[in-house]
Coordinates of C-alpha atoms and ligand atoms in Angstrom, one line a residue:
X1 CA 123.6 76.4 52.5
X2 CA 123.6 80.2 52.7
X3 CA 120.6 81.8 54.4
X4 CA 118.2 84.0 52.5
X5 CA 118.9 87.7 52.7
X6 CA 117.7 89.5 55.9
X7 CA 118.0 92.8 57.6
X8 CA 119.6 92.8 61.1
X9 CA 119.2 95.1 64.1
X10 CA 120.8 94.9 67.5
X11 CA 118.8 97.1 69.9
X12 CA 120.3 98.4 73.1
X13 CA 117.1 98.3 75.2
X14 CA 114.1 96.1 75.5
X15 CA 111.8 98.9 74.5
X16 CA 113.8 99.4 71.2
X17 CA 113.7 95.6 70.6
X18 CA 109.9 95.5 71.0
X19 CA 109.5 98.5 68.7
X20 CA 111.8 96.9 66.0
X21 CA 109.9 93.6 66.2
X22 CA 106.6 95.4 65.9
X23 CA 107.9 97.4 62.9
X24 CA 109.0 94.1 61.1
X25 CA 105.5 92.5 61.5
X26 CA 105.2 88.9 60.5
X27 CA 108.5 88.9 58.7
X28 CA 110.6 89.8 61.9
X29 CA 112.1 87.3 64.3
X30 CA 114.0 87.5 67.5
X31 CA 117.5 85.9 67.6
X32 CA 119.1 85.1 70.9
X33 CA 122.0 82.6 71.0
X34 CA 121.2 81.5 67.4
X35 CA 121.9 77.8 68.1
X36 CA 118.5 76.7 66.9
X37 CA 117.6 79.5 64.6
X38 CA 120.8 79.7 62.5
X39 CA 120.6 76.1 61.4
X40 CA 117.0 76.7 60.3
X41 CA 118.1 79.8 58.3
X42 CA 120.9 77.9 56.7
X43 CA 118.5 75.2 55.6
X44 CA 116.1 77.9 54.5
X45 CA 113.4 76.3 56.7
X46 CA 113.0 79.9 58.1
X47 CA 113.5 83.0 56.0
X48 CA 112.6 86.1 58.1
X49 CA 113.2 89.5 56.5
X50 CA 114.4 91.1 59.8
X51 CA 116.3 89.6 62.7
X52 CA 116.1 91.5 66.0
X53 CA 119.2 90.4 68.0
X54 CA 118.5 90.6 71.7
X55 CA 122.1 89.6 72.6
X56 CA 123.0 93.1 73.7
X57 CA 120.2 93.4 76.3
X58 CA 122.0 93.1 79.6
X59 CA 118.7 93.5 81.4
X60 CA 117.7 90.0 80.2
X61 CA 120.6 88.2 81.6
X62 CA 121.3 86.7 85.1
X63 CA 119.3 85.3 88.0
X64 CA 117.6 87.3 90.8
X65 CA 116.4 86.2 94.2
X66 CA 112.9 87.5 94.8
X67 CA 112.1 85.7 98.1
X68 CA 110.3 82.5 97.5
X69 CA 111.3 82.3 93.8
X70 CA 114.1 82.9 91.4
X71 CA 113.7 85.1 88.3
X72 CA 115.9 84.0 85.4
X73 CA 116.6 86.5 82.5
X74 CA 115.7 84.9 79.2
X75 CA 119.1 85.6 77.7
X76 CA 120.9 83.7 80.5
X77 CA 123.0 81.0 78.7
X78 CA 123.1 77.3 79.6
X79 CA 126.7 77.8 80.7
X80 CA 125.7 80.5 83.2
X81 CA 122.8 78.4 84.5
X82 CA 125.2 75.6 85.3
X83 CA 127.4 77.9 87.3
X84 CA 125.0 80.3 88.9
X85 CA 125.1 80.0 92.7
X86 CA 121.4 80.9 93.2
X87 CA 120.3 78.2 90.7
X88 CA 122.6 75.6 92.2
X89 CA 121.3 76.4 95.7
X90 CA 117.6 76.7 95.1
X91 CA 116.8 75.1 91.7
X92 CA 119.6 72.6 91.1
X93 CA 117.5 70.7 88.6
X94 CA 118.0 73.5 86.1
X95 CA 121.8 73.5 86.4
X96 CA 121.9 69.7 86.2
X97 CA 119.8 69.6 83.1
X98 CA 121.5 72.5 81.3
X99 CA 124.8 70.5 81.7
X100 CA 123.3 67.8 79.5
X101 CA 122.4 70.2 76.6
X102 CA 124.6 69.7 73.5
X103 CA 128.3 70.6 73.9
X104 CA 130.3 73.4 75.5
X105 CA 130.2 75.6 72.4
X106 CA 126.4 75.4 72.2
X107 CA 126.0 75.9 75.9
X108 CA 128.1 79.1 75.8
X109 CA 125.8 80.7 73.2
X110 CA 122.4 79.0 73.7
X111 CA 120.0 80.6 76.1
X112 CA 117.2 79.4 78.4
X113 CA 114.8 81.8 76.7
X114 CA 115.7 80.4 73.3
X115 CA 115.2 76.9 74.4
X116 CA 111.8 77.6 75.8
X117 CA 110.6 79.9 72.9
X118 CA 111.8 77.4 70.3
X119 CA 109.7 74.7 72.0
X120 CA 111.5 71.7 70.4
X121 CA 109.9 68.6 72.0
X122 CA 113.4 67.1 72.3
X123 CA 114.7 70.2 74.1
X124 CA 115.6 69.4 77.7
X125 CA 114.6 72.6 79.6
X126 CA 110.9 72.8 78.7
X127 CA 110.1 69.6 80.7
X128 CA 112.2 71.0 83.6
X129 CA 110.3 74.3 83.7
X130 CA 107.0 72.3 83.5
X131 CA 108.0 70.1 86.4
X132 CA 109.0 73.1 88.4
X133 CA 105.6 74.8 87.7
X134 CA 107.5 77.8 86.4
X135 CA 105.9 81.0 85.0
X136 CA 107.1 82.8 81.9
X137 CA 107.0 86.5 81.4
X138 CA 106.2 87.8 77.9
X139 CA 106.7 91.4 77.1
X140 CA 105.2 93.1 74.0
X141 CA 103.8 96.4 72.8
X142 CA 100.9 96.0 75.3
X143 CA 103.2 95.5 78.3
X144 CA 104.0 92.4 80.3
X145 CA 102.0 89.2 80.9
X146 CA 102.6 86.0 82.9
X147 CA 102.0 82.6 81.3
X148 CA 102.1 79.4 83.4
X149 CA 104.4 76.7 81.9
X150 CA 101.4 74.4 81.5
X151 CA 99.9 76.9 79.1
X152 CA 103.1 78.1 77.4
X153 CA 103.8 75.1 75.2
X154 CA 101.0 74.8 72.7
X155 CA 102.2 72.4 70.0
X156 CA 105.3 71.3 68.1
X157 CA 107.6 74.3 67.9
X158 CA 104.7 76.5 69.0
X159 CA 104.2 78.6 72.2
X160 CA 101.6 80.9 73.6
X161 CA 103.9 83.9 72.7
X162 CA 101.9 86.3 70.6
X163 CA 103.5 88.0 67.5
X164 CA 105.6 90.9 68.7
X165 CA 106.2 89.4 72.2
X166 CA 109.6 88.6 73.6
X167 CA 110.1 86.1 76.3
X168 CA 111.9 88.2 78.9
X169 CA 112.1 86.1 82.1
X170 CA 111.3 82.8 83.7
X171 CA 110.1 82.6 87.3
X172 CA 110.7 79.3 89.2
X173 CA 109.7 78.6 92.8
X174 CA 112.6 77.8 95.1
X175 CA 112.8 74.2 96.2
X176 CA 112.5 74.1 100.0
X177 CA 114.0 71.6 102.4
X178 CA 113.7 67.9 101.7
X179 CA 113.4 68.3 97.9
X180 CA 115.8 66.4 95.7
X181 CA 116.0 66.4 91.9
X182 CA 117.4 64.4 88.9
X183 CA 117.3 64.6 85.1
X184 CA 117.6 61.3 83.4
X185 CA 118.4 61.6 79.7
X186 CA 118.5 58.8 77.2
X187 CA 120.6 59.8 74.2
X188 CA 122.2 57.7 71.4
X189 CA 125.6 59.3 71.9
X190 CA 127.1 61.8 74.3
X191 CA 126.1 65.4 73.7
X192 CA 123.1 64.4 71.5
X193 CA 119.4 65.4 71.8
X194 CA 117.3 63.2 74.1
X195 CA 115.3 60.3 72.7
X196 CA 113.4 60.6 76.0
X197 CA 114.3 62.6 79.0
X198 CA 112.7 62.7 82.5
X199 CA 112.9 65.6 85.0
X200 CA 112.0 64.4 88.5
X201 CA 111.6 66.3 91.8
X202 CA 110.9 64.4 95.0
X203 CA 110.3 65.7 98.5
X204 CA 111.5 63.2 101.1
X205 CA 110.0 62.9 104.5
X206 CA 110.7 60.2 107.1
X207 CA 112.1 57.6 104.6
X208 CA 109.2 58.1 102.2
X209 CA 108.5 60.3 99.1
X210 CA 105.9 62.8 100.3
X211 CA 105.4 64.5 97.0
X212 CA 106.8 64.1 93.4
X213 CA 106.7 66.1 90.2
X214 CA 107.8 64.7 86.9
X215 CA 108.2 66.3 83.4
X216 CA 108.8 64.2 80.3
X217 CA 110.9 65.3 77.3
X218 CA 110.1 64.1 73.8
X219 CA 107.0 62.1 74.8
X220 CA 104.7 64.3 72.7
X221 CA 104.6 67.6 70.8
X222 CA 104.9 69.5 74.1
X223 CA 106.5 68.6 77.5
X224 CA 104.3 66.4 79.5
X225 CA 103.6 66.1 83.3
X226 CA 103.5 62.4 84.3
X227 CA 100.6 62.9 86.6
X228 CA 99.8 59.2 87.1
X229 CA 103.4 58.5 88.2
X230 CA 103.4 61.6 90.4
X231 CA 100.3 60.3 92.2
X232 CA 101.7 56.8 92.5
X233 CA 105.0 58.0 94.0
X234 CA 103.4 60.1 96.7
X235 CA 103.6 58.3 100.0
X236 CA 105.7 55.3 98.9
X237 CA 108.9 54.2 100.6
X238 CA 112.0 55.9 99.2
X239 CA 113.5 52.8 97.7
X240 CA 114.4 51.8 94.1
X241 CA 111.9 49.0 93.8
X242 CA 109.0 51.0 95.2
X243 CA 109.8 54.0 92.9
X244 CA 110.3 51.7 89.9
X245 CA 106.8 50.3 90.6
X246 CA 105.4 53.9 91.0
X247 CA 106.8 54.7 87.5
X248 CA 104.8 51.9 85.8
X249 CA 102.3 54.3 84.4
X250 CA 104.7 57.2 83.6
X251 CA 103.7 57.2 79.9
X252 CA 100.0 57.6 80.7
X253 CA 98.6 60.6 78.7
X254 CA 101.8 60.8 76.6
X255 CA 101.7 60.6 72.8
X256 CA 105.3 59.9 71.7
X257 CA 106.4 60.1 68.1
X258 CA 107.8 57.3 66.0
X259 CA 110.8 58.5 64.1
X260 CA 114.1 57.2 62.7
X261 CA 115.6 57.3 66.2
X262 CA 112.9 55.4 68.1
X263 CA 109.5 53.8 67.8
X264 CA 106.7 55.2 70.0
X265 CA 106.4 51.9 72.0
X266 CA 110.1 52.0 72.7
X267 CA 109.8 55.6 73.9
X268 CA 106.9 54.5 76.2
X269 CA 109.1 51.8 77.7
X270 CA 112.0 54.3 78.1
X271 CA 109.7 56.8 79.9
X272 CA 108.7 54.1 82.4
X273 CA 112.2 52.9 83.1
X274 CA 113.8 56.4 83.1
X275 CA 111.1 57.7 85.4
X276 CA 111.9 55.0 88.0
X277 CA 115.6 56.0 87.8
X278 CA 114.9 59.7 87.9
X279 CA 112.6 59.3 91.0
X280 CA 115.3 57.2 92.7
X281 CA 117.9 59.9 91.9
X282 CA 115.6 62.6 93.2
X283 CA 114.9 60.7 96.4
X284 CA 118.6 60.0 96.9
X285 CA 118.3 56.2 96.8
Ligands
FAD301 C1 124.5 70.8 67.7 C2 123.4 71.2 68.6 C3 123.0 70.4 69.6 C4 121.9 70.7 70.5 N1 121.6 69.8 71.4 C5 120.6 70.2 72.3 C6 120.2 69.3 73.4 O1 120.8 68.2 73.6 N2 119.2 69.7 74.2 C7 118.6 70.9 74.1 O2 117.7 71.2 74.8 N3 119.0 71.8 73.1 C8 119.9 71.4 72.2 N4 120.3 72.3 71.2 C9 119.6 73.7 71.1 C10 120.2 74.6 72.1 O3 119.9 74.3 73.4 C11 119.8 76.1 71.9 O4 120.5 76.9 72.7 C12 118.3 76.4 72.1 O5 117.4 75.5 71.5 C13 117.9 77.8 71.6 O6 118.5 78.8 72.3 P1 119.1 80.0 71.5 O7 119.3 81.1 72.5 O8 120.3 79.6 70.7 O9 117.9 80.5 70.6 P2 117.8 81.0 69.0 O10 118.4 79.9 68.2 O11 118.4 82.3 68.9 O12 116.3 81.1 68.8 C14 115.5 79.9 68.8 C15 114.0 80.3 68.5 O13 113.5 81.0 69.7 C16 113.1 82.3 69.4 N5 113.6 83.1 70.5 C17 114.8 83.0 71.1 N6 114.8 83.8 72.2 C18 113.6 84.4 72.3 C19 113.0 85.2 73.3 N7 113.7 85.6 74.4 N8 111.7 85.6 73.1 C20 111.0 85.2 72.0 N9 111.5 84.3 71.1 C21 112.8 83.9 71.2 C22 113.8 82.7 68.1 O14 113.0 83.6 67.3 C23 113.8 81.3 67.4 O15 112.6 81.1 66.8 C24 121.3 72.0 70.4 C25 121.8 72.9 69.4 C26 122.8 72.5 68.5 C27 123.3 73.5 67.5

């Protein structure tokens, strides 16, 4: 289908973009890589009157080292995340997960900011940023504010971004020594969306898992931290059977959907099995 008619601007600075967005009011929308928004426009599930294209804002691309954390520009593409040396060295979970998103064409255009702002429960990066305890920077007419990942995802396709705000950056703490990571994605075919995904981080110490963090994809309307499994994994031997046992309650607190691709019970089963595997991968066993 052909999208409804809209006006289009491509600002050359963040300040201009914020002004354009404010000027368009409720009928204006940001477009980044367009990989999620364009299909919605073509299906006429969204019909903004103004698109503010932030693709020309170089200030929103790339990764910076700020000491104990990395700051990732919202317009950084999945392709760049996979190859970025800072990401690979200090936050490899992001690169490993971005490599599972869609296909090369989508990864070249789609951005981390778009993935997070779109907040699709089946999107892979939201659970990763939740597991990493990331912080998101929103910039609007009133200036900048920081939002913890735990507060950013509010509901299905809904975030804490206020009208007129642009997600400009994502701050993630560097993983220190001893941390390992793994993203386990269950998908019906290669290059498809996750039926369930599990992002796991584990800090190994003396043959045991000292600390674990787990984010679940598509187990509710927002990414979910598997707190029961995190607690169960802390202190256990770094072995596959022990970590599979620790994952037995991985679906606690989740509220997975039943849809044409999977029933809720099946998703719960997957979350438990995949969490065991993801923890084992993160612990290197
Ligand atoms: C065939 C196909 C398969 C896919 N498979 C997967 C998959 O397996 N896993 C996965 O995670 N994703 C998948 N995607 C989605 C892809 O990852 C997109 O890149 C991503 O969801 C959106 O990023 P974008 O930059 O294209 O955002 P856009 O499409 O440009 O925008 C998406 C939404 O976010 C808003 N937005 C974008 N950037 C900002 C910002 N900086 N500030 C405020 N609002 C903003 C827009 O207004 C819009 O509402 C797939 C997409 C396609 C087309």
